[in-house]
């Protein structure tokens, strides 16, 4: 509850901005209405502000008074299950962290603590998965699976494997997910029939992603049979939504659309918000696929508002990507740019949450260590009291206990000293690694400077040679030609020499012009980029589209900026052709006021931005962007393509400094 109160003002502000944005988009689309009769009638995209239901108030009160341990964990379990159903991702992560913290500080046996810790890790994995933080989700599911296996906690062994498989599917690693899921059917399913349905659904989803639609349909049908026997309404609605996705994947839009609409409306009536929000997003996406961009914008804007209200970053990201593409298709580049600006904010928030998750984990580990120290301190006090009682019995026992009292602190001091030495050694190693990294960075920077200086020197030398050819040799040849022209009238030999000199003079001019290219002086910048894009499309399997806005203003940008932008585009295209295996590339160049933005998007195999090392090509791009006083954003994941955004916030200042 306190999380929702804390973020209420920010959510309301963002919601009203998006509503204004939504109706602006509708106004712009007037006069461009399309005939939607070929798919389905217009649907209602509704939204209402979420409020904390009164049914949760007893749980919040009980949480304040419940005894530390099993009683509190039971209350937290029920709150977590509610927030998972309602897709309140921030609340899920908050209570999961609270769960893990209290388990670590619990005075119980390691086996019992690990069983509850496995549950807490499962909820943390669910929360991160709902927010699109797939790497974090995999980490928590693996940690929980390890604890469940150590304590033979069968139910959560199965749940962690299902969560792990869902994370792998979201990352595009479907074969790995299928291997886990098919093995799990025989290992755990007989004991847990309700989870078996989830296993079938995930198998169907994985095979759908692999375009094995026949096998996907088999598993979906098995899931339907089992869920009917268990009378689970939420799971049945989930399966119907998955079957509709299968129809869409097979190109059956007429079959998918009414199923999306019917399923999401039933989910809304029964309070299954996650299914309702996903259905709204899928309907909007279906409109986009069929070219009804104005209706798609309406649905996507509503889906985005719902995603903000539930703090679901993954839904926000997907809504904004489709929204910006819809505006682009309509030629509304200013609203497309506004959508991309909001998308960057969401991407930055995702990255921030990933860092916060790491910090939170370190805090929990630190608090656990402090608790262990407190327990050790209590045990020492107990030993001292026992020693005092024993000393009263006999002098011999008192002597032995006194000896132990002296010996234990010495051992403790030696242990502390040993730990201090180890810590100092680790710090020295870390410092050495940092210094090594700094040296490497300096060497790489020096190499880049040398390459830049070499290129600039080559350009200056080419200009000097061209000038010498044109002014000196060309001038001399022109003079000789003029003198021979007066003599060539009466002599065939002199005419021949005159013609040869004329050819030589023309050759010198051609070489001079080649050494000093004039394409940025004689051609509009947007035309040069379009020619470059066309040449790539003709000679490769990649289709390149270029969208400049506004053309006239972009063509008036300073020539130095144009040259740097063109080189950056060449480098980006080279990286895409070498590594991305993409079929389509979209280039968007926008100049709004004095802010220039470049968006380079491909639908290739993508990469993990946390693991991928920076190559020379990307370093060259980064160096050029820094020279232009700009910023670089990279959004990519495996099998999801890559989006590279470059922004130069103050173009006039950049031109002045160049």
XYZ file of C-alpha atoms in Angstrom:
658
model
C 0.000 0.000 0.000
C 2.765 2.454 0.967
C 4.492 1.858 -2.380
C 1.354 2.856 -4.266
C 0.948 6.006 -2.117
C 4.608 6.921 -2.683
C 4.394 6.734 -6.478
C 0.796 7.982 -6.876
C 1.728 11.585 -7.798
C 4.275 10.506 -10.419
C 1.866 7.971 -11.957
C -0.960 10.497 -12.159
C 1.304 13.015 -13.843
C 2.460 10.487 -16.450
C -1.093 9.263 -17.034
C -2.449 12.756 -17.804
C 0.459 13.422 -20.149
C -0.295 10.173 -21.988
C -4.034 10.946 -22.176
C -3.258 14.330 -23.739
C -0.853 12.608 -26.100
C -3.515 10.002 -26.996
C -6.169 12.538 -27.973
C -3.633 14.601 -29.904
C -2.861 11.493 -31.926
C -6.562 10.925 -32.581
C -6.936 14.512 -33.808
C -4.019 14.090 -36.178
C -5.523 10.946 -37.603
C -8.812 12.609 -38.637
C -9.334 12.413 -42.346
C -7.211 9.259 -42.522
C -9.755 6.752 -41.252
C -9.529 3.246 -42.659
C -12.115 0.597 -43.258
C -11.788 -1.868 -40.370
C -14.596 -4.122 -41.513
C -12.176 -6.778 -42.740
C -11.098 -7.723 -39.172
C -13.576 -6.685 -36.472
C -15.661 -3.733 -35.295
C -14.046 -1.033 -33.200
C -13.262 -2.191 -29.654
C -13.305 -0.280 -26.371
C -9.899 0.368 -24.798
C -10.763 1.238 -21.202
C -8.736 2.298 -18.181
C -9.477 3.064 -14.565
C -7.172 4.143 -11.736
C -6.227 1.241 -9.476
C -7.023 1.473 -5.781
C -6.100 -0.752 -2.891
C -9.079 -3.052 -2.213
C -10.512 -3.202 1.285
C -10.025 -6.982 1.249
C -6.275 -6.421 1.715
C -6.592 -4.196 4.782
C -6.766 -7.142 7.260
C -3.531 -8.532 5.792
C -1.732 -5.191 6.217
C -2.943 -4.939 9.821
C -1.951 -8.527 10.569
C 1.484 -7.934 9.053
C 2.093 -5.208 11.659
C 1.230 -7.471 14.604
C 2.100 -10.988 13.370
C 4.881 -12.849 15.177
C 8.229 -13.162 13.467
C 8.420 -16.383 11.450
C 5.793 -18.684 9.912
C 2.815 -16.457 10.791
C 4.304 -13.421 9.008
C 5.440 -15.538 6.047
C 1.876 -16.784 5.563
C 0.587 -13.187 5.380
C 3.365 -12.178 2.946
C 2.566 -15.248 0.781
C -1.056 -14.119 0.378
C -0.084 -10.514 -0.401
C 2.420 -11.692 -3.010
C -0.086 -13.964 -4.753
C -2.582 -11.062 -4.954
C -0.060 -8.597 -6.413
C 1.150 -11.209 -8.937
C -2.438 -11.663 -10.194
C -2.833 -7.868 -10.444
C 0.621 -7.431 -12.095
C 1.690 -4.894 -9.421
C 5.360 -5.551 -10.114
C 6.858 -3.063 -7.631
C 4.775 -4.548 -4.817
C 5.830 -8.081 -5.797
C 9.534 -7.158 -5.671
C 9.081 -5.225 -2.406
C 7.395 -8.052 -0.485
C 9.729 -10.676 -1.999
C 12.755 -8.720 -0.716
C 11.060 -8.376 2.685
C 10.408 -12.145 2.647
C 14.066 -12.958 1.903
C 15.362 -10.485 4.494
C 13.211 -11.959 7.276
C 14.113 -15.538 6.328
C 17.845 -14.746 6.516
C 17.406 -13.184 9.979
C 15.222 -16.049 11.245
C 16.572 -18.160 14.115
C 15.829 -21.589 12.644
C 17.697 -24.594 11.273
C 19.402 -24.199 7.911
C 17.083 -26.723 6.251
C 13.923 -24.863 7.276
C 15.422 -21.494 6.351
C 16.436 -22.785 2.917
C 12.900 -24.011 2.167
C 11.446 -20.570 2.901
C 14.362 -18.867 1.182
C 13.569 -20.935 -1.917
C 10.014 -19.507 -1.889
C 11.317 -15.941 -1.457
C 13.716 -16.396 -4.393
C 10.835 -17.711 -6.508
C 8.816 -14.529 -5.865
C 11.867 -12.377 -6.649
C 12.267 -14.266 -9.917
C 8.574 -13.710 -10.750
C 8.796 -9.965 -10.034
C 11.894 -9.496 -12.186
C 10.385 -11.616 -14.966
C 7.222 -9.478 -14.988
C 9.386 -6.353 -15.317
C 11.395 -7.757 -18.246
C 14.614 -8.161 -16.180
C 15.258 -11.649 -17.540
C 18.886 -12.028 -16.432
C 17.949 -11.143 -12.845
C 14.998 -13.548 -13.010
C 17.233 -16.424 -14.167
C 19.631 -15.727 -11.278
C 16.872 -15.846 -8.615
C 15.223 -18.960 -10.070
C 18.575 -20.799 -10.174
C 19.351 -19.805 -6.565
C 15.900 -20.947 -5.417
C 16.160 -24.206 -7.406
C 19.451 -25.010 -5.701
C 17.893 -24.513 -2.237
C 14.790 -26.522 -3.179
C 16.942 -29.450 -4.353
C 19.076 -29.338 -1.181
C 15.951 -29.561 1.002
C 13.958 -31.852 -1.353
C 11.242 -29.193 -1.688
C 9.502 -30.835 -4.652
C 6.788 -28.220 -5.287
C 9.237 -25.355 -5.599
C 11.741 -27.420 -7.560
C 8.999 -27.631 -10.176
C 7.970 -23.967 -9.842
C 11.543 -22.745 -10.219
C 12.020 -24.877 -13.327
C 8.828 -23.436 -14.817
C 9.980 -19.883 -14.009
C 13.429 -20.614 -15.417
C 11.897 -21.988 -18.635
C 9.660 -18.923 -19.018
C 12.709 -16.663 -18.613
C 14.623 -18.604 -21.262
C 11.666 -18.348 -23.665
C 11.545 -14.578 -23.098
C 15.272 -14.407 -23.880
C 14.717 -16.364 -27.120
C 16.486 -19.527 -25.835
C 13.512 -21.773 -26.620
C 15.459 -25.028 -27.149
C 16.911 -24.820 -23.636
C 13.445 -24.175 -22.224
C 11.934 -27.132 -24.118
C 14.613 -29.453 -22.704
C 13.770 -28.449 -19.115
C 9.993 -28.567 -19.624
C 9.822 -31.983 -21.303
C 11.996 -33.500 -18.580
C 9.885 -31.860 -15.847
C 6.697 -33.527 -17.144
C 7.952 -36.939 -16.040
C 9.759 -35.743 -12.883
C 7.131 -33.700 -11.057
C 3.823 -33.656 -12.912
C 2.152 -36.678 -11.175
C 2.525 -35.001 -7.780
C 1.416 -31.537 -8.917
C -1.335 -31.660 -11.574
C -2.085 -27.922 -11.337
C 1.520 -27.084 -12.298
C 1.412 -29.611 -15.119
C -1.017 -27.303 -16.937
C 1.539 -24.486 -16.755
C 4.121 -26.907 -18.142
C 1.914 -27.653 -21.168
C 1.255 -23.945 -21.770
C 4.968 -23.079 -21.731
C 5.765 -25.981 -24.071
C 3.103 -24.712 -26.481
C 4.552 -21.210 -26.268
C 8.114 -22.433 -26.904
C 7.075 -24.468 -29.947
C 5.044 -21.491 -31.226
C 8.163 -19.321 -31.044
C 10.008 -22.065 -32.963
C 7.191 -21.911 -35.607
C 6.323 -25.561 -34.940
C 2.613 -24.722 -34.827
C 1.363 -28.295 -35.007
C 3.278 -29.359 -31.881
C 2.279 -26.129 -30.118
C -1.396 -26.889 -30.778
C -0.972 -30.408 -29.300
C 0.320 -29.043 -25.991
C -2.327 -26.303 -25.838
C -5.059 -28.931 -26.259
C -3.527 -31.012 -23.439
C -3.515 -27.907 -21.232
C -7.218 -27.261 -21.997
C -8.201 -30.815 -20.998
C -6.300 -30.692 -17.702
C -7.438 -27.191 -16.703
C -11.099 -28.119 -17.303
C -10.747 -31.082 -14.972
C -9.247 -28.778 -12.312
C -11.894 -26.048 -12.926
C -9.247 -23.279 -13.023
C -10.820 -20.210 -14.721
C -7.634 -18.106 -14.795
C -5.604 -20.849 -16.447
C -8.374 -21.496 -18.987
C -8.362 -17.820 -19.996
C -4.562 -17.900 -20.249
C -4.731 -20.915 -22.585
C -7.386 -19.249 -24.761
C -5.128 -16.199 -25.078
C -2.202 -18.449 -26.085
C -4.328 -20.239 -28.697
C -5.324 -16.838 -30.141
C -1.613 -15.944 -30.349
C -1.065 -19.185 -32.250
C -3.748 -18.175 -34.747
C -2.115 -14.777 -35.186
C 1.293 -16.399 -35.712
C -0.247 -18.549 -38.474
C -1.707 -15.439 -40.149
C -5.307 -16.120 -39.102
C -6.079 -12.546 -37.953
C -9.835 -13.019 -38.386
C -9.713 -15.903 -35.910
C -7.324 -14.246 -33.465
C -9.092 -10.884 -33.131
C -12.477 -11.999 -31.659
C -10.728 -14.468 -29.342
C -8.477 -11.697 -27.957
C -11.484 -9.438 -27.421
C -13.677 -12.085 -25.790
C -10.914 -13.428 -23.537
C -9.724 -10.052 -22.266
C -13.299 -8.914 -21.473
C -13.977 -12.081 -19.474
C -10.657 -11.605 -17.657
C -11.606 -8.050 -16.733
C -14.968 -9.172 -15.329
C -13.278 -11.824 -13.176
C -10.468 -9.556 -11.946
C -7.577 -11.155 -13.850
C -5.829 -7.893 -14.723
C -2.676 -9.431 -16.202
C -4.667 -11.273 -18.895
C -6.829 -8.201 -19.609
C -3.830 -5.869 -20.084
C -2.025 -8.381 -22.300
C -5.155 -8.837 -24.434
C -5.472 -5.076 -24.951
C -1.846 -4.879 -26.050
C -2.270 -7.828 -28.442
C -5.373 -6.268 -30.060
C -3.510 -2.999 -30.598
C -0.604 -4.924 -32.103
C -2.998 -6.722 -34.443
C -4.370 -3.389 -35.668
C -0.790 -2.237 -36.278
C 0.050 -5.358 -38.296
C -2.948 -4.719 -40.575
C -2.099 -1.051 -41.120
C -4.784 0.553 -38.925
C -2.250 2.786 -37.231
C -4.665 5.380 -35.829
C -6.676 2.706 -33.950
C -3.431 1.009 -32.907
C -2.218 4.278 -31.360
C -5.440 4.527 -29.325
C -5.092 0.985 -27.971
C -1.355 1.288 -27.346
C -1.793 4.548 -25.447
C -4.359 2.897 -23.171
C -2.114 -0.154 -22.733
C 0.754 2.165 -21.813
C -1.370 3.925 -19.175
C -2.353 0.550 -17.680
C 1.312 -0.499 -17.663
C 2.281 2.709 -15.810
C -0.482 2.147 -13.265
C 0.751 -1.399 -12.544
C 4.462 -0.430 -12.687
C 4.964 -3.032 -15.446
C 8.078 -1.869 -17.314
C 7.922 -4.713 -19.859
C 4.387 -3.729 -21.006
C 5.469 -0.055 -21.088
C 8.447 -0.893 -23.300
C 6.431 -3.026 -25.753
C 3.629 -0.408 -25.955
C 6.024 2.473 -26.681
C 7.955 0.558 -29.372
C 4.745 -0.222 -31.324
C 3.390 3.279 -30.664
C 6.476 4.989 -32.132
C 6.346 2.698 -35.185
C 2.657 3.514 -35.727
C 3.380 7.259 -35.697
C 6.287 6.711 -38.102
C 4.052 4.832 -40.527
C 1.582 7.750 -40.377
C 4.378 10.240 -41.068
C 3.883 11.850 -37.646
C 7.584 12.083 -36.797
C 7.192 14.539 -33.918
C 4.923 12.184 -31.957
C 7.150 9.269 -32.975
C 10.072 11.172 -31.466
C 8.049 11.854 -28.304
C 7.284 8.126 -27.980
C 10.972 7.277 -28.408
C 11.830 9.805 -25.683
C 9.461 8.007 -23.285
C 10.923 4.664 -24.425
C 14.420 5.846 -23.455
C 13.072 6.749 -19.996
C 11.634 3.248 -19.571
C 14.874 1.618 -20.761
C 16.866 3.722 -18.291
C 14.434 2.744 -15.504
C 14.911 -0.948 -16.379
C 18.690 -0.516 -16.184
C 18.341 1.335 -12.871
C 16.188 -1.441 -11.397
C 18.800 -3.999 -12.459
C 21.419 -2.051 -10.514
C 19.066 -1.635 -7.548
C 18.469 -5.398 -7.497
C 22.216 -5.986 -7.212
C 22.525 -3.404 -4.404
C 19.538 -4.922 -2.577
C 21.150 -8.361 -2.751
C 24.356 -6.977 -1.217
C 22.328 -5.296 1.557
C 20.588 -8.570 2.401
C 23.927 -10.376 2.519
C 25.352 -7.686 4.800
C 22.357 -7.810 7.169
C 22.613 -11.613 7.271
C 26.259 -11.356 8.288
C 25.393 -8.844 11.013
C 22.713 -11.186 12.350
C 25.189 -14.065 12.459
C 27.611 -11.870 14.395
C 24.844 -11.061 16.896
C 24.085 -14.770 17.328
C 27.772 -15.499 17.885
C 27.907 -12.735 20.474
C 24.951 -14.253 22.348
C 26.601 -17.655 22.262
C 29.777 -16.179 23.750
C 27.746 -14.608 26.577
C 26.180 -17.991 27.231
C 29.589 -19.607 27.448
C 30.767 -16.979 29.924
C 27.760 -17.580 32.195
C 28.325 -21.316 32.075
C 31.963 -20.734 32.927
C 31.007 -18.667 35.973
C 28.675 -21.418 37.238
C 31.300 -24.089 36.684
C 33.970 -22.031 38.459
C 31.846 -22.096 41.613
C 31.894 -25.912 41.726
C 35.590 -26.706 41.831
C 38.903 -24.882 41.573
C 40.029 -27.235 38.818
C 37.072 -26.458 36.581
C 37.492 -22.742 37.292
C 41.134 -22.925 36.188
C 40.227 -24.713 32.952
C 37.389 -22.316 32.165
C 39.632 -19.318 32.875
C 42.182 -20.745 30.493
C 39.490 -21.104 27.830
C 38.282 -17.538 28.416
C 41.807 -16.296 27.737
C 42.331 -18.595 24.764
C 39.076 -17.818 22.888
C 39.701 -14.038 22.514
C 43.228 -14.759 21.315
C 41.870 -17.109 18.653
C 39.213 -14.519 17.764
C 41.882 -11.807 17.435
C 44.002 -14.090 15.262
C 40.973 -14.880 13.132
C 40.114 -11.186 12.765
C 43.731 -10.407 11.888
C 43.716 -13.208 9.292
C 40.487 -11.828 7.790
C 42.027 -8.353 7.689
C 45.038 -9.706 5.792
C 42.731 -11.479 3.340
C 40.687 -8.296 2.828
C 43.835 -6.248 2.198
C 45.031 -8.875 -0.286
C 41.700 -8.780 -2.155
C 41.771 -4.969 -2.208
C 45.304 -5.035 -3.629
C 44.199 -7.430 -6.377
C 41.182 -5.259 -7.201
C 43.351 -2.143 -7.334
C 45.799 -3.920 -9.623
C 42.948 -4.959 -11.940
C 41.632 -1.373 -11.975
C 45.083 -0.015 -12.815
C 45.488 -2.594 -15.599
C 42.104 -1.628 -17.024
C 43.038 2.064 -16.910
C 46.291 1.342 -18.795
C 44.362 -0.614 -21.442
C 41.868 2.244 -21.793
C 44.686 4.775 -22.211
C 46.364 2.577 -24.837
C 43.090 2.173 -26.746
C 42.445 5.925 -26.548
C 45.968 6.619 -27.834
C 45.441 4.168 -30.705
C 42.189 5.917 -31.647
C 43.930 9.317 -31.539
C 46.740 7.998 -33.762
C 44.219 6.594 -36.248
C 42.315 9.878 -36.266
C 45.535 11.878 -36.733
C 46.612 9.547 -39.539
C 43.292 9.972 -41.358
C 43.391 13.751 -40.948
C 46.988 13.801 -42.214
C 45.994 11.711 -45.225
C 43.141 14.110 -45.997
C 45.450 17.140 -45.780
C 48.050 15.441 -47.984
C 45.394 14.492 -50.557
C 44.203 18.106 -50.642
C 47.783 19.395 -51.066
C 48.503 16.949 -53.921
C 45.211 17.808 -55.602
C 45.953 21.529 -55.333
C 49.469 21.047 -56.762
C 48.121 18.952 -59.652
C 45.390 21.445 -60.394
C 47.324 24.709 -59.938
C 50.898 23.880 -60.965
C 50.878 21.013 -63.490
C 47.382 21.818 -64.757
C 48.309 25.495 -65.169
C 51.504 24.693 -67.038
C 49.709 22.295 -69.381
C 47.025 24.913 -70.053
C 49.714 27.471 -70.968
C 51.511 25.077 -73.293
C 48.199 24.201 -74.925
C 47.442 27.866 -75.623
C 50.862 28.392 -77.224
C 50.584 25.283 -79.394
C 47.037 26.162 -80.464
C 48.377 29.116 -82.470
C 50.974 26.893 -84.174
C 48.781 23.848 -84.719
C 46.865 25.391 -87.605
C 49.477 24.530 -90.234
C 50.973 21.333 -88.805
C 49.395 17.924 -88.276
C 52.166 16.940 -85.830
C 51.512 20.006 -83.684
C 47.787 19.235 -83.731
C 48.527 15.731 -82.434
C 50.731 17.116 -79.654
C 48.031 19.653 -78.807
C 45.432 16.872 -78.489
C 47.734 14.806 -76.245
C 48.355 17.810 -73.988
C 44.590 18.383 -73.841
C 44.027 14.762 -72.764
C 46.803 15.039 -70.139
C 45.310 18.262 -68.777
C 41.883 16.641 -68.481
C 43.429 13.625 -66.704
C 45.140 15.927 -64.160
C 41.777 17.661 -63.506
C 40.047 14.307 -62.994
C 42.697 13.137 -60.515
C 42.471 16.454 -58.648
C 38.695 16.249 -58.351
C 38.913 12.629 -57.220
C 41.300 13.534 -54.414
C 38.931 16.255 -53.163
C 35.397 14.755 -53.146
C 32.619 17.343 -53.536
C 29.618 15.197 -52.731
C 28.843 17.103 -49.536
C 29.086 20.406 -51.409
C 27.206 19.477 -54.570
C 24.475 17.205 -53.132
C 21.863 17.481 -50.386
C 22.849 15.481 -47.289
C 19.553 13.546 -47.142
C 19.971 12.568 -50.815
C 23.469 11.199 -50.093
C 22.165 9.092 -47.197
C 19.253 7.878 -49.349
C 21.695 6.901 -52.137
C 23.810 5.061 -49.560
C 20.722 3.224 -48.241
C 19.635 2.308 -51.788
C 23.085 0.951 -52.623
C 23.014 -1.311 -49.550
C 19.496 -2.541 -50.388
C 20.501 -3.395 -53.974
C 23.685 -5.292 -53.136
C 22.623 -7.105 -49.947
C 19.765 -9.093 -48.508
C 19.088 -6.190 -46.132
C 16.341 -3.660 -46.904
C 17.283 -0.202 -45.630
C 14.684 2.562 -45.086
C 15.625 6.191 -44.343
C 13.200 8.675 -42.723
C 14.561 12.256 -42.350
C 12.426 14.981 -40.744
C 12.424 17.767 -41.706
C 14.551 17.377 -44.838
C 15.124 21.054 -45.603
C 16.407 21.855 -42.118
C 18.626 18.749 -41.963
C 20.216 19.640 -45.313
C 21.247 23.017 -43.848
C 23.270 21.431 -41.016
C 26.951 22.397 -40.976
C 29.036 20.288 -43.390
C 31.343 19.088 -40.568
C 28.362 17.633 -38.698
C 27.046 16.034 -41.924
C 30.417 14.344 -42.589
C 30.571 12.938 -39.018
C 26.953 11.700 -39.188
C 27.590 10.025 -42.542
C 30.677 8.231 -41.160
C 28.699 7.106 -38.087
C 25.960 5.691 -40.365
C 28.590 3.871 -42.444
C 30.096 2.336 -39.295
C 26.667 1.296 -37.935
C 25.711 -0.268 -41.273
C 29.051 -2.130 -41.433
C 28.462 -3.604 -37.942
C 24.918 -4.635 -38.917
C 26.025 -6.337 -42.143
C 28.860 -8.171 -40.344
C 27.110 -9.308 -37.157
C 23.336 -8.702 -36.978
C 21.987 -11.063 -39.702
C 19.148 -8.583 -40.085
C 16.595 -8.383 -42.905
C 15.402 -4.829 -42.300
C 17.077 -1.651 -41.098
C 15.223 1.600 -40.303
C 17.120 4.908 -40.030
C 15.282 7.884 -38.485
C 16.968 11.304 -38.466
C 15.032 14.067 -36.687
C 15.873 17.701 -35.970
C 13.489 19.215 -33.407
C 14.483 22.767 -32.499
C 18.232 22.611 -31.852
C 18.214 18.900 -30.843
C 19.322 16.307 -33.389
C 18.442 12.625 -32.899
C 19.459 9.567 -34.925
C 17.620 6.236 -34.438
C 19.166 3.141 -36.060
C 17.001 -0.002 -35.689
C 17.486 -3.529 -37.083
C 15.535 -6.784 -36.654
C 18.640 -8.972 -36.379
C 19.800 -11.497 -33.790
C 20.737 -8.783 -31.265
C 23.157 -9.309 -28.383
C 23.437 -9.180 -24.598
C 24.599 -5.640 -23.799
C 25.922 -6.749 -20.370
C 28.180 -9.477 -21.788
C 29.144 -8.172 -25.249
C 32.620 -6.585 -25.389
C 32.935 -3.233 -27.144
C 34.583 -3.629 -30.580
C 36.672 -1.126 -32.500
C 33.691 -0.153 -34.665
C 31.564 0.811 -31.660
C 34.537 2.600 -30.093
C 34.953 4.665 -33.268
C 31.252 5.535 -33.176
C 31.481 6.481 -29.473
C 34.526 8.660 -30.181
C 32.716 10.529 -32.969
C 29.625 11.025 -30.792
C 31.767 12.422 -27.966
C 33.367 14.783 -30.480
C 29.840 16.004 -31.354
C 28.969 16.378 -27.614
C 26.233 13.774 -28.031
C 24.950 10.704 -26.144
C 24.556 7.058 -27.169
C 21.832 4.581 -26.039
C 21.885 0.868 -27.021
C 18.811 -1.312 -26.455
C 19.327 -4.931 -27.486
C 18.809 -8.510 -26.351
C 19.376 -11.876 -27.973
C 16.958 -12.657 -30.835
C 15.131 -9.314 -30.318
C 17.052 -6.969 -32.647
C 18.961 -3.818 -31.780
C 17.961 -0.165 -31.347
C 20.762 2.438 -31.290
C 19.762 6.001 -30.411
C 22.110 8.987 -30.757
C 21.199 12.453 -29.488
C 23.025 15.791 -29.957
C 21.198 18.139 -27.556
C 22.758 21.504 -28.578
C 23.653 21.562 -32.277
C 24.672 25.232 -32.424
C 27.079 24.833 -29.526
C 28.547 21.692 -31.119
C 29.129 23.476 -34.469
C 30.749 26.409 -32.665
C 33.163 24.146 -30.737
C 34.045 22.173 -33.891
